[in-house]
Structure formats: C-alpha cells, structure tokens
Coordinates of C-alpha atoms and ligand atoms in Angstrom, one line a residue:
Chain Z
M1 CA 59.5 101.6 -163.6
A2 CA 59.3 104.1 -166.2
R3 CA 62.0 103.8 -168.8
V4 CA 61.0 105.5 -172.0
D5 CA 61.8 104.1 -175.6
V6 CA 60.9 105.9 -178.5
Q7 CA 61.7 104.3 -181.8
G8 CA 61.4 105.6 -185.3
L9 CA 58.6 108.1 -184.1
S10 CA 57.1 110.1 -186.8
V11 CA 54.2 112.4 -186.4
T12 CA 52.6 114.1 -189.2
Y13 CA 49.7 116.7 -188.5
E14 CA 46.8 116.9 -190.9
G15 CA 46.2 120.5 -191.3
V16 CA 43.3 121.9 -193.4
D17 CA 45.1 122.3 -196.6
R18 CA 48.5 121.0 -195.9
R19 CA 50.4 118.5 -193.7
V20 CA 53.0 119.2 -191.3
G21 CA 55.9 116.5 -190.4
A22 CA 56.5 117.5 -186.8
L23 CA 58.8 114.6 -186.0
N24 CA 60.8 112.2 -188.4
A25 CA 61.9 108.8 -187.3
L26 CA 63.2 110.0 -183.9
D27 CA 64.9 107.5 -181.5
L28 CA 65.3 108.1 -178.1
A29 CA 66.1 105.9 -175.0
I30 CA 65.7 107.2 -171.5
A31 CA 66.6 105.0 -168.6
D32 CA 64.4 104.7 -165.5
G33 CA 65.1 107.5 -163.3
E34 CA 67.0 109.4 -165.7
P35 CA 66.8 113.2 -166.0
I36 CA 66.9 114.4 -169.6
A37 CA 66.7 117.8 -171.1
I38 CA 65.5 118.2 -174.7
I39 CA 66.4 121.6 -176.5
G40 CA 66.0 122.5 -180.1
P41 CA 64.9 125.3 -182.6
S42 CA 61.6 126.6 -182.1
G43 CA 58.8 124.5 -184.0
C44 CA 60.9 121.4 -184.3
G45 CA 58.5 119.2 -182.7
K46 CA 59.5 119.1 -178.9
S47 CA 56.1 119.5 -177.6
T48 CA 54.8 117.0 -180.1
L49 CA 57.5 114.5 -178.7
L50 CA 56.2 115.1 -175.0
L51 CA 52.7 114.7 -176.1
A52 CA 53.5 111.4 -177.9
V53 CA 55.2 110.0 -174.7
A54 CA 52.2 111.4 -172.7
G55 CA 49.8 109.5 -174.9
L56 CA 48.1 112.5 -176.0
V57 CA 49.3 112.2 -179.7
A58 CA 49.3 109.1 -181.7
P59 CA 52.5 108.1 -183.6
T60 CA 51.9 108.4 -187.4
S61 CA 54.6 105.7 -187.7
G62 CA 57.0 104.3 -185.0
S63 CA 56.4 103.4 -181.5
V64 CA 56.6 104.8 -177.9
R65 CA 57.0 102.7 -174.9
V66 CA 56.9 103.6 -171.3
G67 CA 58.1 100.9 -168.6
G68 CA 58.1 98.4 -171.7
E69 CA 54.3 98.9 -172.3
P70 CA 53.2 100.6 -175.7
V71 CA 51.7 104.1 -175.0
A72 CA 48.0 103.9 -176.0
G73 CA 46.7 106.9 -174.0
P74 CA 47.3 108.7 -170.7
R75 CA 49.2 106.6 -168.3
L76 CA 48.3 106.5 -164.6
H77 CA 51.9 107.5 -163.4
T78 CA 52.8 110.0 -166.2
A79 CA 52.5 113.6 -165.1
L80 CA 52.6 116.5 -167.8
I81 CA 53.6 120.0 -166.8
L82 CA 52.8 122.7 -169.3
Q83 CA 53.8 126.4 -169.4
D84 CA 50.4 127.9 -169.3
F85 CA 46.8 126.7 -169.0
G86 CA 47.8 123.5 -167.1
L87 CA 45.9 125.0 -164.1
L88 CA 42.2 125.5 -164.0
P89 CA 41.3 129.1 -162.8
W90 CA 37.8 128.1 -161.5
K91 CA 39.4 125.4 -159.3
T92 CA 41.1 126.3 -155.9
V93 CA 44.7 125.3 -155.2
M94 CA 43.5 122.3 -153.5
H95 CA 41.3 121.1 -156.1
N96 CA 43.8 121.9 -158.9
A97 CA 46.4 119.8 -157.1
A98 CA 43.6 117.0 -156.5
L99 CA 42.5 117.0 -160.1
G100 CA 44.5 114.0 -161.3
L101 CA 43.4 111.9 -158.3
E102 CA 39.7 113.0 -158.7
I103 CA 39.6 111.8 -162.4
R104 CA 41.4 108.5 -161.5
H105 CA 38.7 108.1 -158.7
V106 CA 41.2 108.0 -155.9
P107 CA 39.3 107.7 -152.6
A108 CA 38.6 111.3 -151.1
P109 CA 40.6 110.6 -147.6
E110 CA 43.6 109.4 -149.5
R111 CA 43.3 112.2 -152.0
A112 CA 43.3 114.8 -149.3
R113 CA 46.5 113.2 -147.7
R114 CA 48.4 113.1 -150.7
V115 CA 47.3 116.6 -151.8
A116 CA 48.2 118.1 -148.3
E117 CA 51.6 116.4 -148.6
A118 CA 52.3 117.8 -152.2
L119 CA 51.3 121.2 -151.4
A120 CA 53.5 121.2 -148.3
R121 CA 56.3 120.0 -150.2
V122 CA 56.2 122.9 -152.9
G123 CA 55.5 125.4 -150.0
L124 CA 51.8 126.0 -150.9
A125 CA 50.2 124.7 -147.8
E126 CA 48.7 128.1 -146.7
F127 CA 47.3 128.5 -150.1
A128 CA 44.9 125.5 -150.4
G129 CA 41.8 127.6 -150.5
A130 CA 43.2 130.3 -153.0
Y131 CA 42.3 130.4 -156.7
P132 CA 45.1 130.3 -159.3
G133 CA 44.3 134.0 -159.9
E134 CA 45.4 134.9 -156.7
L135 CA 49.0 133.5 -157.2
S136 CA 52.2 134.6 -158.6
G137 CA 53.6 133.0 -161.6
G138 CA 56.1 131.1 -159.5
M139 CA 53.5 129.9 -157.2
R140 CA 51.4 128.7 -160.1
Q141 CA 54.3 126.5 -161.4
R142 CA 54.8 125.2 -157.8
L143 CA 51.0 124.0 -157.9
A144 CA 51.6 122.3 -161.2
V145 CA 54.7 120.6 -159.6
A146 CA 52.5 119.8 -156.6
R147 CA 49.7 118.0 -159.0
A148 CA 52.4 115.8 -160.3
L149 CA 53.9 115.0 -156.8
A150 CA 50.2 113.9 -155.8
L151 CA 49.9 111.6 -158.6
E152 CA 53.1 109.9 -157.4
A153 CA 54.4 110.2 -161.0
D154 CA 57.3 108.1 -161.8
L155 CA 57.5 109.9 -165.4
L156 CA 57.4 113.6 -165.2
L157 CA 57.3 115.4 -168.7
M158 CA 57.7 119.1 -168.6
D159 CA 57.2 121.5 -171.5
E160 CA 59.0 124.6 -171.2
P161 CA 57.5 124.9 -167.7
L162 CA 59.6 127.9 -166.4
S163 CA 59.9 130.1 -169.5
A164 CA 57.1 132.5 -168.4
L165 CA 59.0 133.3 -165.3
D166 CA 61.3 136.0 -164.3
A167 CA 65.1 135.0 -164.0
L168 CA 64.9 134.8 -160.0
T169 CA 61.8 132.9 -159.8
R170 CA 62.8 130.6 -162.5
E171 CA 66.2 129.8 -160.7
D172 CA 64.2 129.1 -157.4
L173 CA 62.0 126.6 -159.3
Q174 CA 64.7 125.0 -160.9
G175 CA 66.2 124.3 -157.7
L176 CA 62.9 122.8 -156.4
L177 CA 62.9 120.6 -159.7
L178 CA 66.3 119.3 -158.8
D179 CA 65.5 118.9 -155.2
I180 CA 62.5 116.8 -155.9
W181 CA 64.2 114.7 -158.6
R182 CA 67.3 114.0 -156.1
Q183 CA 64.8 113.0 -153.5
R184 CA 62.4 110.8 -155.6
G185 CA 64.5 109.6 -158.7
H186 CA 61.7 109.7 -161.1
T187 CA 62.2 109.6 -164.9
S188 CA 62.3 113.3 -165.8
V189 CA 61.9 114.7 -169.5
L190 CA 62.3 118.5 -169.6
V191 CA 61.8 120.6 -172.8
T192 CA 63.4 123.9 -172.6
H193 CA 64.7 126.6 -174.5
S194 CA 67.2 127.8 -172.0
I195 CA 70.6 126.2 -172.5
E196 CA 71.6 127.0 -168.8
E197 CA 68.5 125.3 -167.6
A198 CA 69.0 122.2 -170.0
V199 CA 72.6 121.8 -168.4
Y200 CA 71.4 122.2 -164.8
L201 CA 68.5 119.9 -165.0
G202 CA 69.6 117.3 -167.8
R203 CA 72.0 114.5 -167.1
R204 CA 71.9 114.1 -170.8
V205 CA 70.7 117.0 -173.0
V206 CA 69.4 116.0 -176.3
V207 CA 69.6 118.4 -179.3
L208 CA 66.9 118.1 -182.0
T209 CA 67.3 119.2 -185.6
P210 CA 64.7 121.7 -187.4
R211 CA 61.2 120.4 -188.1
P212 CA 60.5 117.6 -188.7
G213 CA 62.7 116.9 -185.6
R214 CA 65.0 114.0 -185.1
V215 CA 67.9 113.8 -182.7
A216 CA 70.8 115.8 -183.7
A217 CA 73.1 115.0 -180.8
I218 CA 73.2 114.0 -177.3
V219 CA 75.5 115.7 -174.8
E220 CA 76.3 113.9 -171.7
N221 CA 76.5 115.9 -168.7
P222 CA 77.4 113.6 -165.7
E223 CA 78.2 116.4 -163.3
M224 CA 74.4 117.4 -163.4
G225 CA 73.0 117.3 -159.9
D226 CA 76.5 118.0 -158.2
D227 CA 76.4 120.7 -155.5
D228 CA 77.4 124.2 -156.9
F229 CA 77.5 122.7 -160.5
R230 CA 76.4 126.0 -161.8
D231 CA 79.4 127.7 -160.6
T232 CA 81.9 125.4 -162.1
P233 CA 84.1 125.8 -165.4
A234 CA 82.5 122.5 -166.4
F235 CA 79.2 124.0 -166.3
Y236 CA 80.1 126.8 -168.6
E237 CA 81.8 124.5 -171.2
R238 CA 78.7 122.5 -171.4
C239 CA 76.8 125.4 -172.1
A240 CA 79.2 126.7 -174.9
E241 CA 79.2 123.2 -176.4
L242 CA 75.5 123.2 -176.6
R243 CA 75.4 126.8 -178.0
R244 CA 77.7 125.5 -180.8
L245 CA 75.5 122.6 -181.6
L246 CA 72.2 124.6 -181.7
A247 CA 73.9 127.2 -184.0
A248 CA 74.6 124.3 -186.2
E249 CA 71.0 123.5 -186.5
G250 CA 70.1 127.1 -187.2
A251 CA 68.5 127.4 -183.8
F252 CA 69.3 131.1 -183.4
G253 CA 67.5 132.1 -186.8
E254 CA 68.3 132.4 -190.4
G255 CA 72.0 132.9 -191.4
A256 CA 73.2 132.4 -187.9
S257 CA 74.4 128.7 -188.6
Chain I
M1 CA 30.7 143.5 -145.3
R2 CA 32.1 146.9 -146.3
A3 CA 31.4 146.0 -150.0
A4 CA 27.7 145.4 -149.1
V5 CA 27.2 148.6 -147.3
R6 CA 28.8 150.3 -150.3
K7 CA 26.5 148.6 -152.7
I8 CA 23.4 149.6 -150.7
V9 CA 24.7 153.3 -150.5
G10 CA 25.2 153.1 -154.1
Y11 CA 21.7 151.8 -155.0
A12 CA 20.2 154.2 -152.5
G13 CA 22.0 157.1 -154.4
A14 CA 20.8 155.9 -157.8
V15 CA 17.3 155.5 -156.6
A16 CA 17.3 159.0 -155.4
I17 CA 18.7 160.5 -158.7
L18 CA 16.0 158.3 -160.6
L19 CA 13.4 159.8 -158.4
A20 CA 14.5 163.2 -158.8
G21 CA 14.8 162.9 -162.5
W22 CA 11.3 161.3 -162.7
Q23 CA 9.8 164.2 -160.7
V24 CA 11.5 166.8 -162.9
L25 CA 10.2 165.2 -166.0
A26 CA 6.6 164.6 -164.6
M27 CA 6.5 168.3 -163.8
I28 CA 7.8 169.2 -167.4
V29 CA 5.4 166.8 -169.2
D30 CA 2.6 167.8 -166.8
S31 CA 0.0 165.1 -168.1
S32 CA -2.0 162.5 -166.1
A33 CA -0.3 159.9 -168.2
L34 CA 2.7 160.6 -166.4
P35 CA 2.3 160.9 -162.7
G36 CA 5.0 162.0 -160.4
P37 CA 6.7 159.4 -158.0
A38 CA 4.6 160.3 -155.0
P39 CA 1.2 159.6 -156.4
A40 CA 2.5 156.9 -158.5
L41 CA 4.2 155.0 -155.7
Q42 CA 1.2 155.6 -153.5
T43 CA -1.1 153.8 -155.9
F44 CA 1.7 151.2 -156.2
G45 CA 1.5 150.7 -152.5
S46 CA -2.3 150.7 -152.2
L47 CA -2.5 148.1 -155.3
F48 CA 0.1 146.1 -154.4
F49 CA -1.4 143.2 -152.4
A50 CA -4.9 143.3 -154.0
A51 CA -4.0 143.8 -157.8
L52 CA -0.5 143.8 -158.6
L53 CA 1.2 140.9 -156.6
P54 CA -1.1 138.2 -158.4
E55 CA -0.4 139.6 -161.7
A56 CA 3.4 139.9 -161.0
V57 CA 3.5 136.1 -159.8
V58 CA 2.0 135.0 -163.2
S59 CA 4.5 137.3 -165.1
A60 CA 7.7 136.2 -163.0
W61 CA 6.6 132.5 -163.2
R62 CA 6.5 132.9 -167.2
V63 CA 9.7 134.7 -167.5
V64 CA 11.6 132.4 -165.1
V65 CA 10.4 129.2 -166.7
S66 CA 11.2 130.5 -170.0
M67 CA 14.8 131.6 -169.0
A68 CA 15.3 128.3 -167.3
L69 CA 14.1 126.2 -170.0
G70 CA 16.0 128.4 -172.8
T71 CA 19.1 128.0 -170.9
A72 CA 18.8 124.3 -170.0
L73 CA 18.3 123.4 -173.7
A74 CA 20.9 125.9 -175.0
V75 CA 23.8 125.5 -172.8
P76 CA 24.3 121.7 -173.5
L77 CA 23.8 122.2 -177.2
G78 CA 26.1 125.3 -177.5
L79 CA 28.9 123.6 -175.7
V80 CA 28.7 120.5 -177.9
L81 CA 28.6 122.5 -180.9
G82 CA 31.7 124.7 -179.8
R83 CA 33.7 121.6 -179.0
S84 CA 32.7 119.4 -182.0
P85 CA 33.8 120.7 -185.3
R86 CA 31.8 118.0 -187.1
I87 CA 28.6 118.8 -185.5
D88 CA 29.2 122.4 -185.7
A89 CA 29.6 122.2 -189.4
V90 CA 26.2 120.9 -189.9
A91 CA 24.5 123.0 -187.3
A92 CA 26.3 126.5 -187.6
P93 CA 24.6 127.4 -191.0
L94 CA 21.3 126.7 -189.5
I95 CA 22.0 128.9 -186.4
F96 CA 23.5 131.6 -188.4
L97 CA 20.3 131.8 -190.7
T98 CA 17.9 131.7 -188.0
Y99 CA 19.4 133.6 -185.1
P100 CA 18.9 137.1 -186.7
V101 CA 15.2 136.3 -187.4
P102 CA 13.1 138.2 -185.0
K103 CA 11.3 135.5 -183.2
I104 CA 8.8 137.9 -182.0
V105 CA 7.0 137.9 -185.4
F106 CA 5.9 134.2 -184.6
L107 CA 3.7 135.4 -182.0
P108 CA 0.5 135.4 -183.9
V109 CA 1.4 131.7 -185.0
L110 CA 1.9 130.8 -181.4
L111 CA -1.3 132.3 -180.6
V112 CA -3.2 130.4 -183.1
L113 CA -1.6 127.3 -182.2
F114 CA -1.5 127.5 -178.2
G115 CA -4.3 129.9 -177.4
I116 CA -3.9 132.9 -175.2
G117 CA -2.7 131.5 -171.9
S118 CA 1.0 130.9 -170.7
V119 CA 2.2 128.6 -173.4
P120 CA 2.7 130.8 -176.4
K121 CA 4.5 133.4 -174.1
I122 CA 6.6 130.7 -172.5
V123 CA 7.4 129.3 -176.1
L124 CA 8.4 132.7 -177.5
I125 CA 10.6 133.8 -174.8
T126 CA 12.2 130.4 -174.3
L127 CA 13.0 130.6 -178.1
I128 CA 14.6 134.1 -177.8
V129 CA 16.6 133.3 -174.8
F130 CA 17.6 129.9 -176.5
F131 CA 19.3 131.6 -179.3
Q132 CA 21.2 134.1 -177.3
I133 CA 22.5 131.5 -174.7
L134 CA 23.2 129.2 -177.7
V135 CA 25.4 131.3 -179.7
T136 CA 27.3 132.6 -176.5
A137 CA 27.9 129.1 -175.1
R138 CA 29.0 127.9 -178.4
D139 CA 31.6 130.8 -178.7
A140 CA 32.7 130.3 -175.2
A141 CA 33.4 126.6 -175.7
R142 CA 35.3 127.4 -178.8
A143 CA 37.5 130.0 -177.2
I144 CA 38.8 127.3 -174.6
P145 CA 42.8 127.2 -174.8
P146 CA 43.7 123.9 -176.2
G147 CA 46.4 123.8 -173.3
S148 CA 43.6 123.6 -170.8
V149 CA 42.0 120.6 -172.3
L150 CA 45.2 118.7 -173.0
S151 CA 46.5 119.1 -169.5
V152 CA 43.2 117.6 -168.1
R153 CA 43.2 114.9 -170.7
S154 CA 46.9 114.0 -169.7
L155 CA 45.4 113.3 -166.3
G156 CA 43.3 110.6 -167.7
A157 CA 40.1 112.6 -168.4
G158 CA 37.7 111.4 -170.9
G159 CA 35.3 113.3 -172.8
A160 CA 32.5 113.7 -170.1
Q161 CA 35.3 114.6 -167.4
V162 CA 36.8 117.3 -169.9
F163 CA 33.2 118.9 -169.8
R164 CA 32.6 118.8 -166.4
H165 CA 36.1 120.0 -165.2
V166 CA 36.9 122.4 -168.1
V167 CA 34.2 123.3 -170.6
V168 CA 31.2 123.9 -168.5
P169 CA 33.2 126.0 -165.9
A170 CA 35.2 127.9 -168.8
A171 CA 31.9 128.8 -170.3
L172 CA 29.8 129.8 -167.2
P173 CA 30.7 133.4 -166.7
D174 CA 29.8 134.2 -170.4
V175 CA 26.6 132.3 -170.0
F176 CA 25.7 134.4 -167.2
T177 CA 26.5 137.7 -169.0
A178 CA 24.3 136.7 -171.8
L179 CA 21.6 135.6 -169.3
R180 CA 21.6 139.0 -167.6
I181 CA 21.6 140.8 -170.8
S182 CA 18.6 138.7 -172.0
T183 CA 16.6 139.5 -169.1
G184 CA 15.8 142.8 -170.7
T185 CA 14.7 141.2 -173.8
A186 CA 12.8 138.6 -172.0
I187 CA 10.7 141.1 -170.0
A188 CA 10.2 143.3 -173.0
V189 CA 8.7 140.2 -175.1
L190 CA 6.7 139.2 -171.8
F191 CA 5.1 142.7 -171.9
F192 CA 4.4 142.6 -175.5
S193 CA 2.9 139.2 -175.7
E194 CA 0.8 139.7 -172.4
S195 CA -0.5 143.0 -173.7
I196 CA -1.4 141.7 -177.3
A197 CA -3.3 138.6 -176.0
G198 CA -4.2 137.4 -172.7
T199 CA -6.2 137.8 -169.6
D200 CA -3.5 138.1 -166.9
G201 CA 0.0 139.0 -166.1
I202 CA 1.3 142.4 -165.4
G203 CA 1.6 143.3 -169.3
Y204 CA -2.1 142.8 -169.4
Y205 CA -2.7 144.9 -166.4
I206 CA -0.8 147.8 -167.8
I207 CA -2.7 147.8 -171.1
D208 CA -6.1 146.9 -169.5
A209 CA -5.4 150.0 -167.0
W210 CA -4.5 152.0 -170.1
S211 CA -7.8 151.2 -171.9
R212 CA -9.7 152.1 -168.8
I213 CA -7.9 155.5 -168.7
A214 CA -6.7 154.5 -165.3
Y215 CA -3.3 156.2 -165.5
R216 CA -2.3 155.7 -162.1
D217 CA -3.1 152.0 -162.2
M218 CA -1.3 151.9 -165.4
F219 CA 1.8 153.5 -163.9
A220 CA 1.7 151.2 -160.9
G221 CA 1.8 148.4 -163.2
I222 CA 4.7 149.7 -165.0
I223 CA 6.6 150.0 -161.7
A224 CA 5.8 146.6 -161.0
M225 CA 7.2 145.4 -164.3
A226 CA 10.4 147.5 -163.8
V227 CA 10.9 145.8 -160.2
L228 CA 10.3 142.5 -161.8
G229 CA 13.1 143.3 -164.3
V230 CA 15.6 144.6 -161.6
V231 CA 14.9 141.7 -159.1
L232 CA 15.6 139.2 -162.0
Y233 CA 18.8 140.9 -163.0
E234 CA 20.1 141.1 -159.4
L235 CA 19.2 137.4 -158.6
L236 CA 21.3 136.4 -161.6
E237 CA 24.1 138.5 -160.4
M238 CA 23.8 137.0 -157.1
A239 CA 23.8 133.4 -158.6
E240 CA 26.8 134.2 -160.8
A241 CA 28.9 135.7 -157.8
R242 CA 28.4 132.4 -156.1
V243 CA 28.9 130.2 -159.1
C244 CA 31.5 131.9 -160.6
R245 CA 33.7 133.0 -157.4
W246 CA 37.0 132.7 -159.2
T247 CA 36.3 135.7 -161.6
R248 CA 36.1 138.0 -158.6
V249 CA 39.5 137.2 -156.9
G250 CA 42.8 138.9 -157.6
R251 CA 41.2 142.1 -158.3
Ligands
ADP1 N1 47.8 120.2 -183.5 C1 48.5 120.7 -184.6 N2 48.1 120.8 -186.0 C2 48.9 121.1 -186.9 N3 50.2 121.4 -186.7 C3 50.7 121.3 -185.5 C4 49.9 121.1 -184.4 N4 50.6 121.1 -183.2 C5 51.9 121.4 -183.9 N5 51.9 121.6 -185.1 C6 53.1 122.0 -185.9 O1 54.1 120.9 -185.8 C7 55.4 121.5 -185.6 C8 55.9 121.2 -184.3 O2 55.3 121.8 -183.3 P1 55.7 121.6 -181.8 O3 55.8 120.2 -181.5 O4 54.8 122.4 -180.9 O5 57.1 122.3 -181.7 P2 58.1 123.0 -180.6 O6 57.4 122.6 -179.3 O7 59.4 122.2 -180.8 O8 57.9 124.3 -180.8 C9 55.1 122.9 -185.8 O9 55.4 123.6 -187.2 C10 53.7 123.1 -185.5 O10 53.4 124.2 -186.4
MG2 MG1 56.6 123.9 -177.8

C-alpha cells in the first residue's frame, strides 16, 4: 500500500549566504495506485517535492507519509527515476538494474531472476552485458524503468524522466510507462514540463505555483489511460485548460501571465 | 585481436623511428659518451643478466612499492576530502601550501634520518606520488554529479555504499591517468636519489659507470632505466583497461 500524504510541507534550503524557500506549506494526497502528474514553473520546487517523498530531503516543517508511515529515509519499495545520472556508467546494464537489490542485500539468485524479468519487460534482455555508454537515450531510460521494476516498487517517483529524449522516443516511452502502470497499478508521481505528457500519464494533474511552490490547482483527468485518449477532443481541451492555468502562474516567463 | 596487431605494428614503427633518430644523433655528436644504438644495445645485451637485471630489480621494487604506497594512502584520503566539505575546509589549505613545495629538496634530510638504503628513496617517491594522487582524487570526487549520488541513495545506499558504487569508480579513471603521469616523475626521482647516495639500483649503476668512464656500460644502464619506465607505464595502462572497461565503450 502506497498512498502518499503530504501535509503542510515546507522545505527551505540553507545556501551559503541566503536561504531559498523551495516549498511552502504544500498539501497533497495521492491515493494508493493513483497516477499523478505534477507540472509547474521552472524552479518552483517540483524536484524538491519528489525528493521529500523519496526521503532524501527532510521537511523544514510539515510531514510526508507514505503508506501511512512517516518518511524518515529511503523506503524499500519506493523507486526514483531521474532525467540524467540515475545510471552508473561503470556498471553494466544488468548491474545497473540490480543495484537497488544489491544495496538491499537481496540474495543473488532472486536478484538475477528479478533483473532478468525486468530487463525483458522493457526490451533490454539482449543488452544485459552492455554499458550505459553503449545505449541510446531511450534505452537508458528503459533501463532506469527496469531498475524500478526489479525493486518491485509500489511507489514510482519520476523527475522529468523523458525530457532529454527526442519526440518519437519520448512517445514510445510514455506508452511503456502507461502500459506498466496499467499492468502493475503502482502509485505513480510524474514531474514533467510537458503539458501533453502530464495529461497522458496523470489521472490528476497538479499545478504548482512559482517558488516557493504550493498547489495552485488540480485538474481531474478521468479519461487518462483510455485507449486512443491522445486523439480525442477531451485530450486537447485538457491540455488547453492546463496551458491557461500555467500561464496564470507565470510559467511561460515574465509578462506572459 | 586486430587492435593488438595494430598496437604491435605501431610500437615497432615507433621503435624504428627512435633507433634511426638515435643513430643520426650519435653520428652528429660523434662522442664516446653517446654510442650509437648498435654498440649500446650490444653492451645492454651482454650486461643484462650479469649486471643490469639485479640492479633493475632493486630499482623496480623501490618505485613500485613507492607508487603503491603513495596511491594506497592518497586515494582514500583524497576521496574523503572531495566528498566532505567540512574535512576539506580544514585540510585543503594544508594541501595547497605543501603541494607546490618540491619534495625532492628533502632528500638530504631523509638521507640523514634513514641512511642510504631503500628507505629514504621510497619515502621520497611515496611523498611525491601521494600528493599528485591526493589532489587528483580529491578533484575527481568533487566533480561527481549530485544526481549520481542521489539516485544511489534513493536505492537505500548509506555512506559506505555510495563510496563503493559511485565515488571510487567515478574517480578511478582520473587516478589512473595521474598514476601514469607520475611514473615519469617517480623514475626521475628514483634516478636522482639512487645516484646521489647509495650502492645499488640502476641510478647508482649509471653514475658509477660514468665515474669509471665506462660510457658503454653507462648507456646500457640508461637503456635499462628507460625500459623500466616504459614497462611501468604500459602495466598501468593495461591495468586501467581492465579496471575501467566502461571508458573504452561506445567509441
Ligand atoms: N540543494 C539545494 N541547495 C540550495 N538550493 C536549492 C537546492 N536544490 C534546489 N534549490 C533551489 O530550490 C528551488 C526549487 O528547486 P527544485 O525543487 O529543483 O525546482 P524544480 O524542480 O521545480 O525546477 C530552486 O530555486 C533551486 O534553486
Ligand atoms: Mg527539477
């Protein structure tokens, strides 16, 4: 069970000569198995929110609970996927996928089984012995997904995972993420700066205010996951609505709002 | 396989060019202090087992022990400094004040303290290698992208596991580069310290031959020292290719 409850979450970074408020009293509840997309102006605290849920950044005030338990550090079944750097160039595909299991001292035979399954699921079985440097951008993100699958994560946190990819590869991976969610039903939190991606992969889309971030609006998106949703008028209307909300938050730069 | 052949051909070509250049230079200089390749290599061959090899073993042992010691001390310390701003704040000024000091000037002090055997030579080379690797390892550890560390920590890694899975491998290529570069310095310092004080090693052999005006012997010693440097460098390169395989993929 991985419902997420964020209550009154504030995070302030202590810089060298100044303090930066990244989040300010943010409230957000995500149901078990719900796919959520988060979108907001650059620097509004989206990554900070994910890191707090992952247990890597401590709240300055407020609380984060996952599955009813206060988050005090990295959790066994939470997986975090970052845009870059999530993979270690010195480890092969197989060892990258196995890293979470290795760190958590899962016995080798079970590790091998789960990794083989996960790599097969994302279509990387043949590349088990390759290094990330030998893979395309899309394959690297597939590997990051495989690592999360091997962990048997019930909460998948993704920080702009596809933004470095070209449009075709991105659409391909969006399809993979949707398939995997439909298959496994994990709780999914996707931070993105693509409106279309948010509408495609978020049953609710959370819009944040500029820094320090809090929730500006939540757009319900019940058709998410329907076949061919991307080609329907409802999809375009949802995107237009989000664009208006983001413009109101000044997400498109100075003077645009 | 083809790469290996290409490498051998490349080396053979380089050796041919060097020998030709040497021959030309020897003819121009025309002095018994610079014999041509043919007589020099002949002497090298005839002295190899009787005189050169025992001295070369002593020298090789000194330089290998020193480089291993210097690396073993510097890498852990450098990585910790690079990852811990608090310890670094204390240690960095100390390092940056002592790093530029030419350690070789302490040789007389070491000779007084440790005599003329292997110990002062090993201490001196260790010291020099230590500082070069220390600075390299520290900078490499500082340059690690925060995202790499974050993603491994999100998998539940503690400090030791972050070191094992991220910090150490990330710094390895730079450490190997620094090691390969410091072979040159290490051999130079070895020659200097063996020739100044001592009764064995290739450096001593070269200077001894010089004082006996045995220029062919001297040159055979010079070749032996050069070979020692080349062998060390190549061994390090082979070790790097094995340990840092990922740096050679995708090219
Ligand atoms: N480790 C940090 N130290 C200091 N300031 C930080 C740190 N991480 C992020 N910030 C600042 O906090 C704010 C929010 O950052 P972030 O959560 O990365 O925003 P987003 O992901 O929405 O672009 C930004 O102004 C950023 O500069
Ligand atoms: Mg971000």
